JSON list of C-alpha atoms and ligand atoms in Angstrom, two decimals:
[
{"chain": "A", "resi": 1, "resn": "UNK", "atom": "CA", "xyz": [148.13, -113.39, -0.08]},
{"chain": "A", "resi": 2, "resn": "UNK", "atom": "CA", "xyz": [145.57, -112.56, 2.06]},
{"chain": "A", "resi": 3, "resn": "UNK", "atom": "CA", "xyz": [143.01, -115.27, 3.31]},
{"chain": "A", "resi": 4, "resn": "UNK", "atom": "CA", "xyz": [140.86, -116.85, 5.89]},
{"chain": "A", "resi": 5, "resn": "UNK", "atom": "CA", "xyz": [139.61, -120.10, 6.43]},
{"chain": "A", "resi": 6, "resn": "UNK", "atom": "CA", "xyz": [136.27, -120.83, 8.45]},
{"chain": "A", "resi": 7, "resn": "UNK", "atom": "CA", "xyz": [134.62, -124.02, 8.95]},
{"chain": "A", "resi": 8, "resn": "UNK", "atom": "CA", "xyz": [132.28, -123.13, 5.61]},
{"chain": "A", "resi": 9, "resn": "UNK", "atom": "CA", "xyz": [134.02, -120.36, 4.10]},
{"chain": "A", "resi": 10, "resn": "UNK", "atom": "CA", "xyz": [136.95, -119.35, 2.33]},
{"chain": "A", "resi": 11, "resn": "UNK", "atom": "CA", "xyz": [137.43, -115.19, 2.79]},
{"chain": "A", "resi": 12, "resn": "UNK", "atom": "CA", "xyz": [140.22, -113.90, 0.02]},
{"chain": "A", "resi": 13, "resn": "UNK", "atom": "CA", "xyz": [141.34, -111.29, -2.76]},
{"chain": "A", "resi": 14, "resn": "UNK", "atom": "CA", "xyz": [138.84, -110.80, -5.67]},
{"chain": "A", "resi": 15, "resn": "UNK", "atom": "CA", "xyz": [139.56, -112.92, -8.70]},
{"chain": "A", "resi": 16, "resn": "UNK", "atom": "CA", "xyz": [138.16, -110.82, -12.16]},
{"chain": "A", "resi": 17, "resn": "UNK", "atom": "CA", "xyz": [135.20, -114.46, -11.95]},
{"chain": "A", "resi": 18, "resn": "UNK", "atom": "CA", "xyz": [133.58, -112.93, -9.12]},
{"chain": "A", "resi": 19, "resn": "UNK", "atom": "CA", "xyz": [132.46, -110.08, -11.19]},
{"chain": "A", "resi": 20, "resn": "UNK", "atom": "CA", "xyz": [129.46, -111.58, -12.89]},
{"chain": "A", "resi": 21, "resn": "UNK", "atom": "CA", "xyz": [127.91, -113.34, -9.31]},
{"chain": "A", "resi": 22, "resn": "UNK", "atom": "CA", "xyz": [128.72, -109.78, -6.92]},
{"chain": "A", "resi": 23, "resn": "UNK", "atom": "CA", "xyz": [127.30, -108.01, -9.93]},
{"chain": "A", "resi": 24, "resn": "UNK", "atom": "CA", "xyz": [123.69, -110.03, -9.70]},
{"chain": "A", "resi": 25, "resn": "UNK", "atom": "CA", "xyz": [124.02, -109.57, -5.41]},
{"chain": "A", "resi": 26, "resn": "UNK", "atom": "CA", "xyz": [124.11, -105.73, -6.38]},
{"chain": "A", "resi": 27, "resn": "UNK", "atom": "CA", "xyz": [121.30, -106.12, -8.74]},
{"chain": "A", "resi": 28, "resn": "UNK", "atom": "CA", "xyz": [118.88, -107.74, -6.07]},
{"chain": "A", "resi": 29, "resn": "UNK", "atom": "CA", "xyz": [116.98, -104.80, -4.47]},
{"chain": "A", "resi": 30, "resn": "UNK", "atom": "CA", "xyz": [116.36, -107.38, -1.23]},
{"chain": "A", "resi": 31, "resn": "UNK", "atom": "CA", "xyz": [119.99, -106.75, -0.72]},
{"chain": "A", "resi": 32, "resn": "UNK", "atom": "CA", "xyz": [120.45, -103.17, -1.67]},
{"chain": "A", "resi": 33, "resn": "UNK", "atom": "CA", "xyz": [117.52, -102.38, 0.68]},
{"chain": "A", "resi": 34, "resn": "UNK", "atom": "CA", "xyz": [119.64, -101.01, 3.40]},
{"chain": "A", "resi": 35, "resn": "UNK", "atom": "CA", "xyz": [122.68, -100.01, 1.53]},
{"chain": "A", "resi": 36, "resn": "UNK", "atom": "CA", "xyz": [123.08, -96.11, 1.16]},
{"chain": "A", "resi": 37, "resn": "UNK", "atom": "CA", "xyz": [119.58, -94.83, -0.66]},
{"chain": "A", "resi": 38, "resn": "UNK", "atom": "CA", "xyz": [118.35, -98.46, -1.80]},
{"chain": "A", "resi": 39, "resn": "UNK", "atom": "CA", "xyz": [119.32, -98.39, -5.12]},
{"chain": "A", "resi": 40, "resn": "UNK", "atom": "CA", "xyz": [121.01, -101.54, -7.05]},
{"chain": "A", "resi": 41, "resn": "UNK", "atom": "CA", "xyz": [124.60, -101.08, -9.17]},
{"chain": "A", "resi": 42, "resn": "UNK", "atom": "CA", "xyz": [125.10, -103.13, -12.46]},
{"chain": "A", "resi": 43, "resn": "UNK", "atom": "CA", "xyz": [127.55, -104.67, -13.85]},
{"chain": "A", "resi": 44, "resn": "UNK", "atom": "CA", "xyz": [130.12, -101.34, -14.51]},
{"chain": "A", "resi": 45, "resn": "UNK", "atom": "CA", "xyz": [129.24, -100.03, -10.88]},
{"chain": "A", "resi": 46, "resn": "UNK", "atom": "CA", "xyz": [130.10, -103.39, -9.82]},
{"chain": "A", "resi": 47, "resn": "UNK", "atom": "CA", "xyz": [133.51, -103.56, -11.87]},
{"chain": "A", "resi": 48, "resn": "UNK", "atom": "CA", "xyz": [134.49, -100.31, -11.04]},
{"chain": "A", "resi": 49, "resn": "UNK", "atom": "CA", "xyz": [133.58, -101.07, -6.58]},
{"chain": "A", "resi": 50, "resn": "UNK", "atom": "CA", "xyz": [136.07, -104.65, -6.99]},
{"chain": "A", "resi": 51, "resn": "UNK", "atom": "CA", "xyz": [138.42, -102.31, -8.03]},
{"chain": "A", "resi": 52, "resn": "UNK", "atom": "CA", "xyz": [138.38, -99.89, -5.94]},
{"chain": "A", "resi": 53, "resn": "UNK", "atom": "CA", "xyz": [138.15, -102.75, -3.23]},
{"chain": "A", "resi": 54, "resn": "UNK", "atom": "CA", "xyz": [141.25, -104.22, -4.37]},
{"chain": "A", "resi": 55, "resn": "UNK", "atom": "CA", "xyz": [143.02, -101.08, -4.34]},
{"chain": "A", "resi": 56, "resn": "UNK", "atom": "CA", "xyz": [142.09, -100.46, -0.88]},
{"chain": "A", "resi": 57, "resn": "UNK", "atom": "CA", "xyz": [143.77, -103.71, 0.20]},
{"chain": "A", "resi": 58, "resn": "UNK", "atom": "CA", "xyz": [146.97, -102.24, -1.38]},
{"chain": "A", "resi": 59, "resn": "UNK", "atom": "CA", "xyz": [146.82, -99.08, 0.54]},
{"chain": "A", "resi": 60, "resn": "UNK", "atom": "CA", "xyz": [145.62, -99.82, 4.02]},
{"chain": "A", "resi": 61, "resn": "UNK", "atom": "CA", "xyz": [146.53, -103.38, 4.32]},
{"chain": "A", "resi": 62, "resn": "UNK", "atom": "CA", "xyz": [142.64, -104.35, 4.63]},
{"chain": "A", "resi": 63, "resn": "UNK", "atom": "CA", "xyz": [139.74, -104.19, 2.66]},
{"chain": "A", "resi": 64, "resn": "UNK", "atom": "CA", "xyz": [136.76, -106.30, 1.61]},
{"chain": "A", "resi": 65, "resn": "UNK", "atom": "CA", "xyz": [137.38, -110.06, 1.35]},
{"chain": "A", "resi": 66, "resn": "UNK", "atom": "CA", "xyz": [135.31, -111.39, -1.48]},
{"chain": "A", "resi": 67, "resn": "UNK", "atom": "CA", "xyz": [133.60, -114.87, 0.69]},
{"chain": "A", "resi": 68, "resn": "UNK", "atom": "CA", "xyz": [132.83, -117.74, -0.84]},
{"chain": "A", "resi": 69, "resn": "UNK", "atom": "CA", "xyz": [131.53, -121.42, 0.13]},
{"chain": "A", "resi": 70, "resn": "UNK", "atom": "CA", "xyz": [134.12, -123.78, 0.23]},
{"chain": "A", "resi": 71, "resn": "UNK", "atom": "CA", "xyz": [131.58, -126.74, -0.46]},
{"chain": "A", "resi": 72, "resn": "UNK", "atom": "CA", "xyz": [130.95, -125.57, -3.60]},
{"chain": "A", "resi": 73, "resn": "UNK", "atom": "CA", "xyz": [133.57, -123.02, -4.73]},
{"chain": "A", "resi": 74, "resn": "UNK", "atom": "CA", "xyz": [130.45, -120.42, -5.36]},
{"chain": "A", "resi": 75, "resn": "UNK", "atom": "CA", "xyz": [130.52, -116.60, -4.62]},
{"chain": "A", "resi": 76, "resn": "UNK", "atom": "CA", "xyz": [128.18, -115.42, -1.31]},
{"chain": "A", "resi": 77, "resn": "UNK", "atom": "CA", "xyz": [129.19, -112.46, -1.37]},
{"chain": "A", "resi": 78, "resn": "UNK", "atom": "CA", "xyz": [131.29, -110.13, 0.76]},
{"chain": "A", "resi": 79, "resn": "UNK", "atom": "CA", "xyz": [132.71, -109.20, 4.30]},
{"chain": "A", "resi": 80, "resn": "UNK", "atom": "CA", "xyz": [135.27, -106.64, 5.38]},
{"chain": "A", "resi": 81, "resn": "UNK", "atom": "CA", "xyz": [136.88, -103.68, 6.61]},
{"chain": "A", "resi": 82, "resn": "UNK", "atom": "CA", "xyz": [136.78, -100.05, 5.22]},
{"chain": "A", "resi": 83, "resn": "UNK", "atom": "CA", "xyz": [137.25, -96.90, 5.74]},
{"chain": "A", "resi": 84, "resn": "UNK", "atom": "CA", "xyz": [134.06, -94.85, 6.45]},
{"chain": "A", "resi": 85, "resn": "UNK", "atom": "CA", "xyz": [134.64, -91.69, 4.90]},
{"chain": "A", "resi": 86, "resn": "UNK", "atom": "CA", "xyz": [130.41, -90.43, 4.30]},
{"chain": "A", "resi": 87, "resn": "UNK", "atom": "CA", "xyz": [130.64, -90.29, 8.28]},
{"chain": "A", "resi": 88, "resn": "UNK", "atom": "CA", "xyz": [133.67, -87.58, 8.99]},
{"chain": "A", "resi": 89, "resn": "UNK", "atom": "CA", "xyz": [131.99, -87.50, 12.72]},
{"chain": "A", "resi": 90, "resn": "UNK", "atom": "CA", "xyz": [134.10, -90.73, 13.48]},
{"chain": "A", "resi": 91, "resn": "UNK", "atom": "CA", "xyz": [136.99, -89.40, 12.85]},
{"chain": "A", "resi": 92, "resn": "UNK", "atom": "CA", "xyz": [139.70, -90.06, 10.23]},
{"chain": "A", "resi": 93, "resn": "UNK", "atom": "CA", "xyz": [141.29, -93.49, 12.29]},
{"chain": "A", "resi": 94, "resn": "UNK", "atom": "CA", "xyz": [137.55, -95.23, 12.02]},
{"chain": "A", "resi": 95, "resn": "UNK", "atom": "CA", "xyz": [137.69, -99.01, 10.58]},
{"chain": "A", "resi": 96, "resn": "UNK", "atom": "CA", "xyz": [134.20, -100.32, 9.66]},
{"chain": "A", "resi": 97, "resn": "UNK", "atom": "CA", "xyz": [132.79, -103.26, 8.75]},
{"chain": "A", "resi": 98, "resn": "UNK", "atom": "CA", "xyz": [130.10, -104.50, 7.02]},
{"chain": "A", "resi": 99, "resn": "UNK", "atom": "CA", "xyz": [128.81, -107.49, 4.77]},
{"chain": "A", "resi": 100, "resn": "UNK", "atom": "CA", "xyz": [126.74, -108.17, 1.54]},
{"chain": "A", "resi": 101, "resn": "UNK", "atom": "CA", "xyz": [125.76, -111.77, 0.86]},
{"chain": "A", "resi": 102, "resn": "UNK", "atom": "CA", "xyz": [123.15, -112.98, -2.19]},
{"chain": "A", "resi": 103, "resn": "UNK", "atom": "CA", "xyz": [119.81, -113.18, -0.61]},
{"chain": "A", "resi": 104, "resn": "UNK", "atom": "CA", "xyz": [120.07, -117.56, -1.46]},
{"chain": "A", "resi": 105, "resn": "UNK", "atom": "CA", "xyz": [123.18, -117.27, 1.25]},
{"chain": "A", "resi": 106, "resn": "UNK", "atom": "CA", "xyz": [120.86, -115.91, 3.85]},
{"chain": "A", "resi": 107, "resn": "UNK", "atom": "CA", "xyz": [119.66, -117.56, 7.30]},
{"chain": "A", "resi": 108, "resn": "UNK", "atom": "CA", "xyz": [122.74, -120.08, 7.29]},
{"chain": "A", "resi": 109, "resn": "UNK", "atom": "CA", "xyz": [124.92, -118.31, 9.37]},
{"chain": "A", "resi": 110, "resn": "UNK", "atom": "CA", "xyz": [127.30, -117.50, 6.80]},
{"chain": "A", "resi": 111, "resn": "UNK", "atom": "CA", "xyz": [127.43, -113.55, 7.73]},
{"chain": "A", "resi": 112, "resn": "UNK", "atom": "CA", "xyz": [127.89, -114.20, 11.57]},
{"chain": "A", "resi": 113, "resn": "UNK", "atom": "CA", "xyz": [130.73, -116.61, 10.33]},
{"chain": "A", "resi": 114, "resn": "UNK", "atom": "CA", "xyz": [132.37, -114.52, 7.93]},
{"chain": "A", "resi": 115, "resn": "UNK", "atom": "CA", "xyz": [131.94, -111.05, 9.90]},
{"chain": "A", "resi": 116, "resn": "UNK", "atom": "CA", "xyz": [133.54, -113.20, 13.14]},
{"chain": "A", "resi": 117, "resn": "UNK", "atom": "CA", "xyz": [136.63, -114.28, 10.88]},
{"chain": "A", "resi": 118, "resn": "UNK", "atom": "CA", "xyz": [137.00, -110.63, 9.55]},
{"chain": "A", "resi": 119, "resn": "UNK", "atom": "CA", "xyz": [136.80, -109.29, 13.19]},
{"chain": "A", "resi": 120, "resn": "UNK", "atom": "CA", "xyz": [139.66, -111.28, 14.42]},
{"chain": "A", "resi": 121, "resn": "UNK", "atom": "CA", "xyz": [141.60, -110.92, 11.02]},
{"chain": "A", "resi": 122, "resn": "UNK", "atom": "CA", "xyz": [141.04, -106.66, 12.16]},
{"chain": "A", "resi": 123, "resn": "UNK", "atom": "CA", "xyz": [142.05, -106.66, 16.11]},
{"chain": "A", "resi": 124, "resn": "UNK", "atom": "CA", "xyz": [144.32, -109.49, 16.39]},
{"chain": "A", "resi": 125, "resn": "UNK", "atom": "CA", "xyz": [145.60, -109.77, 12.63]},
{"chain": "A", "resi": 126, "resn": "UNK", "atom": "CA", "xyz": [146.19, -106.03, 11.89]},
{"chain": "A", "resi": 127, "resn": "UNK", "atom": "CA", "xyz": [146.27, -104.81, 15.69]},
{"chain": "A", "resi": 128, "resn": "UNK", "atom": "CA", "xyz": [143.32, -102.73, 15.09]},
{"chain": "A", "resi": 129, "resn": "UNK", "atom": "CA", "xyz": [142.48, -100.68, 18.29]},
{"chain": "A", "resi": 130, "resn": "UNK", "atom": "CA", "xyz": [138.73, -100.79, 17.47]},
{"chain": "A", "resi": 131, "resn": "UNK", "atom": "CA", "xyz": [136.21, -101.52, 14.81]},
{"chain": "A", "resi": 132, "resn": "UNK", "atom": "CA", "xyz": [132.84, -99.88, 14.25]},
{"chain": "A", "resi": 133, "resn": "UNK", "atom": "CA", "xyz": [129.64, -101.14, 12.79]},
{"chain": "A", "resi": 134, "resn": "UNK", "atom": "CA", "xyz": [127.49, -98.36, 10.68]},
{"chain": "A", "resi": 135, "resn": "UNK", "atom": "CA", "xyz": [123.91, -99.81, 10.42]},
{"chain": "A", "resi": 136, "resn": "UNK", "atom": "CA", "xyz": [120.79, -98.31, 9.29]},
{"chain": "A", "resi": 137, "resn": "UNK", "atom": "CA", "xyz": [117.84, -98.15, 11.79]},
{"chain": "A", "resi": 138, "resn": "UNK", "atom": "CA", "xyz": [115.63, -101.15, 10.27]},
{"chain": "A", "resi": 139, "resn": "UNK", "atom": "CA", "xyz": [118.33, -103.36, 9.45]},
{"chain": "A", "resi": 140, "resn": "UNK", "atom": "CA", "xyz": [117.87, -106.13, 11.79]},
{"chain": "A", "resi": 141, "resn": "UNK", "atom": "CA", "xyz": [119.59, -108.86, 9.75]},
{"chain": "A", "resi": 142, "resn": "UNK", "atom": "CA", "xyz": [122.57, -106.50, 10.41]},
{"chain": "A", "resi": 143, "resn": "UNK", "atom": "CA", "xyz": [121.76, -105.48, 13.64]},
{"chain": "A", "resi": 144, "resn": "UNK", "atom": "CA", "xyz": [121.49, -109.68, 14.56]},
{"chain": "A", "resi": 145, "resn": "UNK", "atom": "CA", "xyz": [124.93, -110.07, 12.98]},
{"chain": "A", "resi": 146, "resn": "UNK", "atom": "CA", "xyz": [126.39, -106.72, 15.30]},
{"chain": "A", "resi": 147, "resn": "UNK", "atom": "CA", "xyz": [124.66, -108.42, 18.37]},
{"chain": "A", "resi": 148, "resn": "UNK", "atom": "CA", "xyz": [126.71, -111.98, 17.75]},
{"chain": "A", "resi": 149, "resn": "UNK", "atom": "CA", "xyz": [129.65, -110.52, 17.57]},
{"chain": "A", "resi": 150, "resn": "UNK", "atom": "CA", "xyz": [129.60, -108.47, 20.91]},
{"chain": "A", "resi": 151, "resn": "UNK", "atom": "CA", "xyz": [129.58, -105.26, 19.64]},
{"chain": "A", "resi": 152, "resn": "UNK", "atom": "CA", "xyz": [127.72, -101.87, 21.40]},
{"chain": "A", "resi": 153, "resn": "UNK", "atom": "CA", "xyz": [126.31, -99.16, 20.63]},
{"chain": "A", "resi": 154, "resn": "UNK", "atom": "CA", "xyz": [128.01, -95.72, 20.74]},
{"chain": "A", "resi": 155, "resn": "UNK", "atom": "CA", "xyz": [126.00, -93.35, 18.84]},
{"chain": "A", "resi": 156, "resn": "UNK", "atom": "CA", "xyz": [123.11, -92.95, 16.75]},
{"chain": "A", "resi": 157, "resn": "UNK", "atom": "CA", "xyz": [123.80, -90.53, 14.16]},
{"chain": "A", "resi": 158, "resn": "UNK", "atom": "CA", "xyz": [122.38, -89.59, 10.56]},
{"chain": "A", "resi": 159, "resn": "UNK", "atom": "CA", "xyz": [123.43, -90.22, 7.22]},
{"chain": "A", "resi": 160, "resn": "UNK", "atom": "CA", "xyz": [125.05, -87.02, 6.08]},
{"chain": "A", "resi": 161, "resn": "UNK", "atom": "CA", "xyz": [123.34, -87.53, 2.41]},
{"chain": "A", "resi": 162, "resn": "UNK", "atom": "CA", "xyz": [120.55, -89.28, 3.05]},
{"chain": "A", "resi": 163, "resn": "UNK", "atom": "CA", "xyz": [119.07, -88.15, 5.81]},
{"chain": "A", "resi": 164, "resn": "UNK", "atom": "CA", "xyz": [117.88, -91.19, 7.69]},
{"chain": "A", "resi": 165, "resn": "UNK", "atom": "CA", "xyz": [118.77, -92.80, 10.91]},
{"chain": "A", "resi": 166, "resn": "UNK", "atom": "CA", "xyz": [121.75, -94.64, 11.70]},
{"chain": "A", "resi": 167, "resn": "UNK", "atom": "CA", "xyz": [123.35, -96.59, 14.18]},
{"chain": "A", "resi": 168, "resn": "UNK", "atom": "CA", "xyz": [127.16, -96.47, 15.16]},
{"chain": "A", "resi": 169, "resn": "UNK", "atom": "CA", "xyz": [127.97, -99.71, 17.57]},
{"chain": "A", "resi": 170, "resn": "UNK", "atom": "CA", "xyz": [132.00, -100.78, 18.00]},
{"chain": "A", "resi": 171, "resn": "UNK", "atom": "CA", "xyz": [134.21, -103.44, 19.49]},
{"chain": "A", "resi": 172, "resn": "UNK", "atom": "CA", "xyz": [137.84, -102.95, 21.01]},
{"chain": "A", "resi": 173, "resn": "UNK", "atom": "CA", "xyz": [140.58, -105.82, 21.47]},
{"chain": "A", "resi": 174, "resn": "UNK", "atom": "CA", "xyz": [139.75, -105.67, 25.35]},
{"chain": "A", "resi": 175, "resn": "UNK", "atom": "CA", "xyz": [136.08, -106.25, 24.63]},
{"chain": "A", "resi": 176, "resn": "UNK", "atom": "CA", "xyz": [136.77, -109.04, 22.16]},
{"chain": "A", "resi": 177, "resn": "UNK", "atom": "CA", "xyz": [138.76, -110.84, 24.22]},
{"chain": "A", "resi": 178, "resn": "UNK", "atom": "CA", "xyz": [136.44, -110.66, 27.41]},
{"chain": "B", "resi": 201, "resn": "COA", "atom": "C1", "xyz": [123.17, -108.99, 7.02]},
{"chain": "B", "resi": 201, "resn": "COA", "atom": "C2", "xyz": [123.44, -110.34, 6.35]},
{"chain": "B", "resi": 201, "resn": "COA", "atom": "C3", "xyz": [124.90, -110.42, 5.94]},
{"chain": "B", "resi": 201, "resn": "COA", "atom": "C4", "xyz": [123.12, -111.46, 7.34]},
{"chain": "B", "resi": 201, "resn": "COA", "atom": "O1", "xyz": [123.50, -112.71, 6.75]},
{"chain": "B", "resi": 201, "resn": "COA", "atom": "P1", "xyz": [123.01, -114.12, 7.39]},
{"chain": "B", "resi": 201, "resn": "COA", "atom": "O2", "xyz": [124.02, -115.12, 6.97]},
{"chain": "B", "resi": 201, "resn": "COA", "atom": "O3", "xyz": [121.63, -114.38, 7.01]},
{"chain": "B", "resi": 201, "resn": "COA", "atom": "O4", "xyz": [123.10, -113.81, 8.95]},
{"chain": "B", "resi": 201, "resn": "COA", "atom": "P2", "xyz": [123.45, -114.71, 10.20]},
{"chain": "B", "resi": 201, "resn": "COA", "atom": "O5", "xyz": [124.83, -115.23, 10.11]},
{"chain": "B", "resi": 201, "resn": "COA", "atom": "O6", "xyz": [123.09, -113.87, 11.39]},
{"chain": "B", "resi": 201, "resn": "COA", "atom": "O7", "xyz": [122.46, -115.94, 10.08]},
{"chain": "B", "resi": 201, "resn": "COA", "atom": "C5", "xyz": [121.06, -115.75, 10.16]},
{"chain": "B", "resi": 201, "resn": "COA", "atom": "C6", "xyz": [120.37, -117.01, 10.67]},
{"chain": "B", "resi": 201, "resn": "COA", "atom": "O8", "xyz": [120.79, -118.17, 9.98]},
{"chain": "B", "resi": 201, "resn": "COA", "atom": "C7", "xyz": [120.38, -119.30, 10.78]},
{"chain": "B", "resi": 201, "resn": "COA", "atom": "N1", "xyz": [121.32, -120.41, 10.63]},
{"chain": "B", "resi": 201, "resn": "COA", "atom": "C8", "xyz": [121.07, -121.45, 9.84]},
{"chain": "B", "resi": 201, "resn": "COA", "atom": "N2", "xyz": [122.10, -122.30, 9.87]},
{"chain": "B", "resi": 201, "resn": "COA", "atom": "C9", "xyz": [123.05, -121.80, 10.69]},
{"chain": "B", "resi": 201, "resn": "COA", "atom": "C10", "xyz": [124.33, -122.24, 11.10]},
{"chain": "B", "resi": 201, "resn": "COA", "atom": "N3", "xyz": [124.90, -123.38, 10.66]},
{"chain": "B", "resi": 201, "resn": "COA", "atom": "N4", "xyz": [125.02, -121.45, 11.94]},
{"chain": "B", "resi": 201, "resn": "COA", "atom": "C11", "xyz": [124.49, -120.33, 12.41]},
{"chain": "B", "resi": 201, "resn": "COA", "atom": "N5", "xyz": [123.24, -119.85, 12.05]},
{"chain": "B", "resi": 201, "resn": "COA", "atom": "C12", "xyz": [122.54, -120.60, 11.18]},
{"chain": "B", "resi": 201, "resn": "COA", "atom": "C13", "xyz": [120.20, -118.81, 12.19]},
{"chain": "B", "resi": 201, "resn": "COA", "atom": "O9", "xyz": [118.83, -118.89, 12.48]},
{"chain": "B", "resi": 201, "resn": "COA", "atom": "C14", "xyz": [120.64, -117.35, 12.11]},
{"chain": "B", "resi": 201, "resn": "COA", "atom": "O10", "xyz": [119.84, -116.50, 12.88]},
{"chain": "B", "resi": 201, "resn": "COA", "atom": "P3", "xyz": [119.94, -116.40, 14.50]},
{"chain": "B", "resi": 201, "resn": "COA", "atom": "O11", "xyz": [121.35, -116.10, 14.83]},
{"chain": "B", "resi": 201, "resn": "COA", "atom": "O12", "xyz": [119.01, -115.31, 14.86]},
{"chain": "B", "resi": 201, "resn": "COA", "atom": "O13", "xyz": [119.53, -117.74, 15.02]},
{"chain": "B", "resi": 201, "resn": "COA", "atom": "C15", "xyz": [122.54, -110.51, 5.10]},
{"chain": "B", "resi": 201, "resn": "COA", "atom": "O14", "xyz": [121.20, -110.40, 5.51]},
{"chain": "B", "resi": 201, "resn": "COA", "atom": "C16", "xyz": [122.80, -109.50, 4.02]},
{"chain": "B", "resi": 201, "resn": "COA", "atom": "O15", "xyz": [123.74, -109.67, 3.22]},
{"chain": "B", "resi": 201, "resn": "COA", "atom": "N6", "xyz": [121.96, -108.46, 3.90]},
{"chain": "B", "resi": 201, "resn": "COA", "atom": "C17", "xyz": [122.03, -107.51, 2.80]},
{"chain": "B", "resi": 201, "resn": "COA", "atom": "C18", "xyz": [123.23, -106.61, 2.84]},
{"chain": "B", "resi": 201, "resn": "COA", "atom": "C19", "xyz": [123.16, -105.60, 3.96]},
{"chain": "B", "resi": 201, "resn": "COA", "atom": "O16", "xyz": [122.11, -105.13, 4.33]},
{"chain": "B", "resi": 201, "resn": "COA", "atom": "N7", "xyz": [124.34, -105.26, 4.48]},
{"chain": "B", "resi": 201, "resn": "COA", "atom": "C20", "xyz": [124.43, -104.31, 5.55]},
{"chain": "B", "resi": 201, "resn": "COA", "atom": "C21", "xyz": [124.71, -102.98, 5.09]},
{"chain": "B", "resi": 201, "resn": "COA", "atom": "S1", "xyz": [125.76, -102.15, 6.24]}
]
């Protein structure tokens, strides 16, 4: 069993109780602002993404840990590692990762904590050469959480679908250690 302890937070597999609280974070458009076109998921989209999350823990031996406060058992939300298939420019080897916390777990540090804990889990954990951020141009929250945790930009790129700006920044064991 997979799972990380941080001073606040407890990062581990998805339990079928965190469906109902990551289904209302997908529902908030604050949240969904900057996630592919903007659009919210409901409860089924929601379902069907833990799945798929879960299965991708079976296959690669990483995925999205499901985060939640240890104070008070709660769901924030999520932070992890997956593979970024939309952007094929990267390469078929890319690891990204990225976070989603309810907009109440906001401005507490909880996603600089919880990206830092999946970070080492990815380079020193798995013996991941490298990990990439994909951000979109705007996203400063995410941007503020990149920054923190040392990455730099490579590339800026656009979103094959979509059609807006992007930024590509990345991290590698030597970096992370320095
Ligand atoms: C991006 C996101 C995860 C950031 O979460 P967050 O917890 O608010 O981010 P941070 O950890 O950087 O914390 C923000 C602020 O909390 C404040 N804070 C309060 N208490 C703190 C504490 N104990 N420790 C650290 N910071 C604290 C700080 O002011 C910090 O900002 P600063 O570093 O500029 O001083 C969140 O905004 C989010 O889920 N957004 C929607 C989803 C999304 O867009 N995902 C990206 C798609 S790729």
């Amino acid at each position: 069993m997979t799972e990380i302890r941080t001073p606040r937070l407890l990062l581990r597999r998805w339990h079928d109780d965190d469906l109902a609280p990551m289904a209302d974070i997908n529902a908030d458009p604050q949240v969904m602002r900057w996630i592919d076109d903007g659009s919210v998921r409901d409860l089924d989209d929601t379902a069907e993404a833990i799945e798929r999350w879960e299965e991708e823990w079976d296959e690669e031996g990483f995925g999205l840990f499901a985060v939640e406060l240890l104070a008070s058992g709660e769901l924030a939300g999520f932070t992890g590692l997956s593979v970024p298939d939309f952007l094929p420019e990267l390469g078929p080897a890319a690891v990204a990762i990225s976070w989603r916390l309810g907009s109440q777990f906001w401005g507490q540090g909880y996603g600089a904590e919880a990206a830092q804990a999946t970070l080492e889990f990815a380079l020193q954990d798995r013996g991941l050469d490298r990990v990439i951020s994909i951000s979109r141009v705007g996203d400063d929250a995410s941007e503020n959480v990149i920054r923190k945790l040392g990455m730099v930009l490579e590339r800026e790129t656009t979103h094959p679908v979509y059609g807006f700006p992007l930024r590509v920044h990345t991290i590698d064991l030597t970096e992370y250690q320095a």
